[in-house]
CSV table of C-alpha atoms in Angstrom, one decimal:
chain,number,residue,atom,x,y,z
A,2,MET,CA,130.3,-82.0,-20.8
A,3,HIS,CA,133.1,-83.5,-18.4
A,4,SER,CA,135.8,-86.0,-20.2
A,5,LYS,CA,135.5,-89.4,-19.2
A,6,THR,CA,138.2,-91.6,-17.3
A,7,ILE,CA,139.9,-94.5,-18.7
A,8,LEU,CA,142.4,-96.2,-16.0
A,9,ILE,CA,144.7,-99.0,-16.8
A,10,VAL,CA,146.1,-101.3,-14.5
A,11,ASP,CA,149.2,-103.5,-14.8
A,12,ASP,CA,152.1,-103.9,-12.3
A,13,GLU,CA,155.1,-104.0,-15.3
A,14,PRO,CA,155.9,-100.1,-15.3
A,15,ARG,CA,156.7,-99.8,-19.1
A,16,THR,CA,153.7,-101.5,-20.3
A,17,ARG,CA,151.4,-99.4,-18.0
A,18,LEU,CA,153.0,-96.0,-19.3
A,19,GLY,CA,153.1,-97.3,-22.8
A,20,LEU,CA,149.7,-98.0,-22.8
A,21,GLN,CA,149.3,-94.5,-21.0
A,22,LYS,CA,151.3,-92.4,-23.7
A,23,ASN,CA,149.3,-94.3,-26.9
A,24,LEU,CA,145.9,-93.5,-25.2
A,25,ASN,CA,146.8,-89.6,-24.2
A,26,ALA,CA,147.9,-89.1,-28.0
A,27,TRP,CA,144.5,-90.9,-29.4
A,28,ALA,CA,142.3,-89.1,-26.7
A,29,ASN,CA,143.8,-85.6,-27.8
A,30,GLY,CA,142.7,-84.1,-23.9
A,31,ASN,CA,139.0,-85.8,-24.3
A,32,TYR,CA,139.8,-88.3,-21.7
A,33,HIS,CA,141.6,-88.4,-18.4
A,34,VAL,CA,143.9,-91.6,-19.0
A,35,LEU,CA,145.0,-92.7,-15.2
A,36,THR,CA,147.2,-95.8,-14.2
A,37,ALA,CA,147.5,-98.1,-11.4
A,38,SER,CA,150.1,-100.2,-10.4
A,39,ASN,CA,147.8,-102.9,-8.7
A,40,GLY,CA,144.5,-104.2,-7.8
A,41,GLU,CA,144.4,-102.3,-4.6
A,42,GLU,CA,145.3,-98.8,-5.9
A,43,ALA,CA,143.0,-99.3,-8.7
A,44,ILE,CA,140.1,-100.4,-6.2
A,45,GLY,CA,141.1,-97.1,-4.5
A,46,ILE,CA,140.7,-94.7,-7.4
A,47,MET,CA,137.4,-96.4,-8.8
A,48,THR,CA,135.8,-96.0,-5.1
A,49,ASN,CA,136.7,-92.1,-5.1
A,50,GLN,CA,135.6,-91.5,-8.9
A,51,ARG,CA,133.5,-92.6,-11.7
A,52,VAL,CA,136.0,-94.9,-14.2
A,53,HIS,CA,134.3,-95.2,-17.6
A,54,ILE,CA,136.7,-97.7,-18.9
A,55,LEU,CA,139.1,-100.0,-17.2
A,56,ILE,CA,141.6,-101.9,-19.0
A,57,THR,CA,143.6,-104.2,-16.4
A,58,ASP,CA,145.9,-107.1,-16.6
A,59,ILE,CA,145.1,-110.4,-15.7
A,60,GLN,CA,148.2,-111.6,-14.0
A,61,MET,CA,149.2,-109.2,-11.1
A,62,PRO,CA,150.9,-109.9,-7.8
A,63,GLU,CA,148.4,-110.0,-4.6
A,64,ILE,CA,145.3,-108.9,-6.4
A,65,THR,CA,145.0,-110.6,-9.9
A,66,GLY,CA,143.0,-108.8,-12.9
A,67,LEU,CA,140.1,-111.3,-12.2
A,68,GLU,CA,139.7,-110.6,-8.3
A,69,LEU,CA,139.8,-106.9,-9.4
A,70,LEU,CA,136.9,-107.6,-11.7
A,71,GLN,CA,135.1,-109.5,-8.8
A,72,ILE,CA,135.6,-106.9,-6.1
A,73,ALA,CA,134.5,-104.0,-8.5
A,74,LYS,CA,131.4,-106.2,-9.4
A,75,GLU,CA,130.9,-106.5,-5.2
A,76,GLN,CA,131.2,-103.0,-4.8
A,77,ASP,CA,128.8,-102.0,-7.5
A,78,ILE,CA,131.2,-100.4,-9.9
A,79,HIS,CA,130.7,-101.1,-13.4
A,80,PRO,CA,133.0,-99.9,-15.5
A,81,VAL,CA,133.4,-101.2,-19.3
A,82,ILE,CA,136.0,-103.8,-19.1
A,83,ILE,CA,139.0,-104.7,-21.6
A,84,VAL,CA,141.6,-107.3,-20.0
A,85,ILE,CA,145.1,-107.6,-21.2
A,86,SER,CA,147.2,-110.4,-20.7
A,87,ALA,CA,150.4,-112.2,-21.8
A,88,TYR,CA,148.5,-115.5,-21.2
A,89,SER,CA,146.2,-116.8,-23.8
A,90,GLU,CA,144.7,-119.9,-22.0
A,91,PHE,CA,141.1,-120.1,-22.6
A,92,LYS,CA,140.1,-120.3,-18.7
A,93,TYR,CA,141.4,-117.1,-18.5
A,94,ALA,CA,139.3,-115.5,-21.1
A,95,GLN,CA,136.1,-117.4,-20.0
A,96,GLU,CA,136.0,-116.1,-16.4
A,97,ALA,CA,137.0,-112.9,-18.0
A,98,LEU,CA,133.5,-113.0,-20.1
A,99,ARG,CA,131.6,-114.0,-16.9
A,100,LEU,CA,132.7,-110.8,-15.4
A,101,GLY,CA,131.4,-108.8,-17.9
A,102,VAL,CA,134.5,-108.2,-20.2
A,103,ILE,CA,134.1,-106.9,-23.5
A,104,ASN,CA,137.5,-107.3,-24.9
A,105,TYR,CA,140.4,-109.6,-24.3
A,106,LEU,CA,144.0,-108.5,-25.6
A,107,LEU,CA,147.1,-110.5,-25.8
A,108,LYS,CA,150.7,-109.0,-25.2
A,109,PRO,CA,152.1,-107.6,-26.8
A,110,ILE,CA,149.3,-105.4,-27.8
A,111,SER,CA,149.3,-103.3,-31.1
A,112,LYS,CA,148.4,-99.8,-31.2
A,113,LYS,CA,145.8,-100.4,-33.8
A,114,ALA,CA,144.6,-102.9,-31.5
A,115,LEU,CA,144.5,-101.2,-28.4
A,116,ILE,CA,142.7,-98.2,-30.1
A,117,GLU,CA,140.3,-100.1,-32.0
A,118,ALA,CA,139.1,-101.9,-28.0
A,119,VAL,CA,139.2,-98.5,-26.2
A,120,GLU,CA,137.1,-97.3,-29.2
A,121,ASP,CA,134.6,-100.0,-28.9
A,122,ALA,CA,134.2,-99.7,-25.3
A,123,VAL,CA,133.7,-95.6,-25.7
A,124,GLN,CA,130.6,-96.7,-27.9
A,125,THR,CA,129.5,-99.3,-25.3
A,126,VAL,CA,129.7,-96.6,-22.5
A,127,GLU,CA,127.6,-94.1,-24.6
A,128,LYS,CA,124.9,-96.8,-25.0
A,129,GLN,CA,125.0,-97.3,-21.5
A,130,GLU,CA,124.4,-93.7,-20.6
A,131,ARG,CA,121.7,-93.6,-23.0
A,132,ALA,CA,120.0,-96.2,-21.5
A,133,GLY,CA,120.6,-94.9,-18.3
A,134,MET,CA,118.9,-91.5,-19.2
A,135,ILE,CA,115.7,-93.0,-21.0
A,136,GLU,CA,115.1,-95.1,-17.8
A,137,LYS,CA,115.5,-91.7,-15.6
A,138,VAL,CA,113.6,-89.9,-17.6
A,139,VAL,CA,111.0,-92.0,-18.7
A,140,ASP,CA,107.4,-91.9,-17.2
A,141,LYS,CA,106.2,-95.3,-16.8
A,142,LYS,CA,102.7,-94.2,-16.7
A,143,LEU,CA,103.0,-92.4,-20.0
A,144,VAL,CA,105.1,-95.8,-21.8
A,145,THR,CA,101.7,-97.4,-20.7
A,146,ALA,CA,99.3,-94.9,-22.7
A,147,ASP,CA,101.9,-94.9,-25.3
A,148,THR,CA,101.7,-98.8,-25.7
A,149,GLN,CA,98.1,-98.6,-25.8
A,150,ASN,CA,98.0,-95.7,-28.3
A,151,SER,CA,97.8,-97.9,-31.4
A,152,THR,CA,94.5,-99.4,-30.4
A,153,ASN,CA,92.9,-95.9,-29.7
A,154,PRO,CA,90.3,-94.1,-31.9
A,155,GLU,CA,92.0,-92.3,-34.5
A,156,ALA,CA,90.6,-89.0,-33.1
A,157,ILE,CA,92.4,-89.6,-29.9
A,158,ARG,CA,95.9,-90.8,-31.9
A,159,GLU,CA,95.3,-87.3,-33.6
A,160,ALA,CA,95.1,-85.5,-30.4
A,161,ILE,CA,98.2,-87.1,-28.6
A,162,GLU,CA,100.2,-86.4,-31.8
A,163,TYR,CA,99.2,-82.9,-31.6
A,164,ILE,CA,100.1,-82.5,-28.0
A,165,ASN,CA,103.2,-83.9,-28.3
A,166,GLN,CA,104.3,-81.7,-31.4
A,167,ASN,CA,103.0,-78.6,-29.6
A,168,LEU,CA,104.1,-79.0,-25.9
A,169,LYS,CA,105.9,-75.6,-25.9
A,170,ASN,CA,102.8,-73.7,-27.0
A,171,GLU,CA,99.9,-73.0,-24.6
A,172,LEU,CA,97.5,-76.3,-24.9
A,173,SER,CA,93.8,-75.8,-24.4
A,174,GLN,CA,91.6,-78.6,-24.6
A,175,LYS,CA,89.4,-76.6,-27.0
A,176,GLU,CA,91.8,-76.0,-29.3
A,177,VAL,CA,92.9,-79.8,-29.3
A,178,ALA,CA,89.2,-80.6,-30.0
A,179,ASP,CA,89.2,-78.3,-32.8
A,180,HIS,CA,92.1,-79.7,-34.6
A,181,VAL,CA,90.3,-83.2,-34.1
A,182,HIS,CA,87.0,-81.9,-35.0
A,183,LEU,CA,85.2,-83.2,-31.7
A,184,ASN,CA,83.1,-81.6,-29.0
A,185,PRO,CA,85.6,-80.5,-26.2
A,186,SER,CA,83.5,-82.3,-23.8
A,187,TYR,CA,83.4,-85.4,-26.0
A,188,LEU,CA,86.7,-85.2,-26.5
A,189,SER,CA,87.5,-85.2,-22.4
A,190,VAL,CA,85.3,-88.0,-21.9
A,191,LEU,CA,87.0,-90.2,-24.8
A,192,PHE,CA,90.5,-89.1,-24.1
A,193,LYS,CA,89.7,-90.4,-19.9
A,194,GLU,CA,88.3,-93.3,-21.3
A,195,HIS,CA,91.4,-94.5,-23.7
A,196,VAL,CA,94.2,-92.9,-22.2
A,197,LYS,CA,93.6,-93.2,-18.6
A,198,PHE,CA,94.7,-89.7,-17.8
A,199,THR,CA,92.7,-86.3,-17.9
A,200,PHE,CA,93.7,-84.0,-21.0
A,201,SER,CA,95.3,-81.5,-18.6
A,202,GLU,CA,97.0,-84.4,-16.7
A,203,TYR,CA,98.4,-85.9,-19.9
A,204,VAL,CA,99.7,-82.5,-20.8
A,205,THR,CA,101.1,-81.9,-17.8
A,206,ARG,CA,103.3,-85.2,-17.5
A,207,ARG,CA,104.4,-84.9,-21.1
A,208,ARG,CA,105.7,-81.2,-20.4
A,209,ILE,CA,107.7,-82.7,-17.3
A,210,GLN,CA,108.9,-85.6,-19.3
A,211,ARG,CA,110.2,-82.9,-22.0
A,212,ALA,CA,111.9,-81.0,-18.8
A,213,LYS,CA,113.5,-83.8,-17.6
A,214,GLU,CA,115.0,-84.8,-20.8
A,215,LEU,CA,116.2,-80.9,-21.0
A,216,LEU,CA,117.6,-81.0,-17.5
A,217,ILE,CA,119.9,-84.2,-18.3
A,218,SER,CA,120.9,-83.5,-21.9
A,219,THR,CA,121.5,-79.7,-21.7
A,220,ASN,CA,123.0,-76.9,-19.5
A,221,LEU,CA,120.1,-74.6,-20.5
A,222,PRO,CA,119.0,-72.7,-17.5
A,223,ILE,CA,115.9,-73.4,-15.5
A,224,TYR,CA,114.2,-70.4,-17.1
A,225,ASP,CA,114.8,-71.7,-20.6
A,226,ILE,CA,113.7,-75.1,-19.7
A,227,ALA,CA,110.3,-73.8,-18.4
A,228,GLU,CA,109.7,-72.0,-21.4
A,229,GLU,CA,110.8,-74.9,-23.5
A,230,SER,CA,108.3,-77.1,-21.6
A,231,GLY,CA,105.3,-74.8,-22.2
A,232,TYR,CA,105.6,-72.6,-19.0
A,233,LYS,CA,105.4,-69.1,-18.7
A,234,THR,CA,106.9,-68.8,-15.6
A,235,PRO,CA,109.5,-70.2,-13.9
A,236,LYS,CA,107.7,-70.6,-10.5
A,237,TYR,CA,105.0,-72.3,-11.9
A,238,PHE,CA,107.1,-74.8,-13.5
A,239,ILE,CA,109.3,-75.5,-10.6
A,240,LYS,CA,106.1,-75.8,-8.5
A,241,ILE,CA,104.4,-78.6,-10.7
A,242,PHE,CA,107.7,-80.3,-11.3
A,243,LYS,CA,108.1,-80.5,-7.6
A,244,GLU,CA,104.7,-82.1,-7.1
A,245,LEU,CA,105.4,-84.6,-10.0
A,246,GLU,CA,109.1,-85.4,-9.3
A,247,GLY,CA,109.5,-84.9,-5.3
A,248,MET,CA,112.1,-82.3,-5.7
A,249,THR,CA,113.0,-79.2,-7.7
A,250,PRO,CA,114.4,-79.2,-11.0
A,251,SER,CA,117.7,-77.9,-10.3
A,252,ALA,CA,118.2,-81.1,-7.7
A,253,TYR,CA,117.1,-83.6,-10.4
A,254,ARG,CA,119.6,-82.0,-12.6
A,255,LYS,CA,122.3,-82.3,-10.0
A,256,ASN,CA,121.3,-85.9,-8.8
A,257,ASN,CA,121.1,-87.0,-12.5
A,258,ASN,CA,124.4,-85.4,-13.9
A,259,GLU,CA,126.5,-87.3,-11.2
A,260,ARG,CA,125.6,-90.2,-12.8
A,261,ALA,CA,127.4,-90.1,-15.7
A,262,PHE,CA,130.3,-87.9,-16.2
């Protein structure tokens, strides 16, 4: 897991370096704490790398803090934002909130207030990343099936629960039918009618969703992910994954890992 980046933007060297010193002591190496002396420099940094938390002064020459936030928004750059200012006028706070600021700190900033604001921002970053991961992993057709599951016959609900709990194992229709005390042919008809997938389609989609979760959230090698998702050989796993997702598991991992760190 790569460390995250905090960017401090302030035209006053003393304030800028004081904030950086306090945050470096707090971060203990877990965060990169960068600084910029003006809005233009800040945009340059945010264009070239992911900034997770932006701490910016409002009153700066040339590009103000609020203008910086507007430019970032227009360029589709969305860090979690903390604004600092020596000015307490409500109009600034109001505009800052409109631009997505989560905290508004007045100078002089106490170390306690700074750390509390940054810890809140870290929690916000983590929530956003979890939401982003869920969105990327989720199979919308499975979500639809899950939404309707509560109205399914009990045998189908039990079958789905059994499948979900045994994805790693070899799953046959007969095994699941035996578990829910149904004839395999009848289970097949019932499953298609209520879940809108064939038995094998549902199992495949569930396994690939499990694989996507592991690809994004772990560093496990493809071989292990194939096994954890119920595939005996990586070659067959890669083939099925590519059919469903349009890319190999390795490409999927690379594309999605670039998003967050």
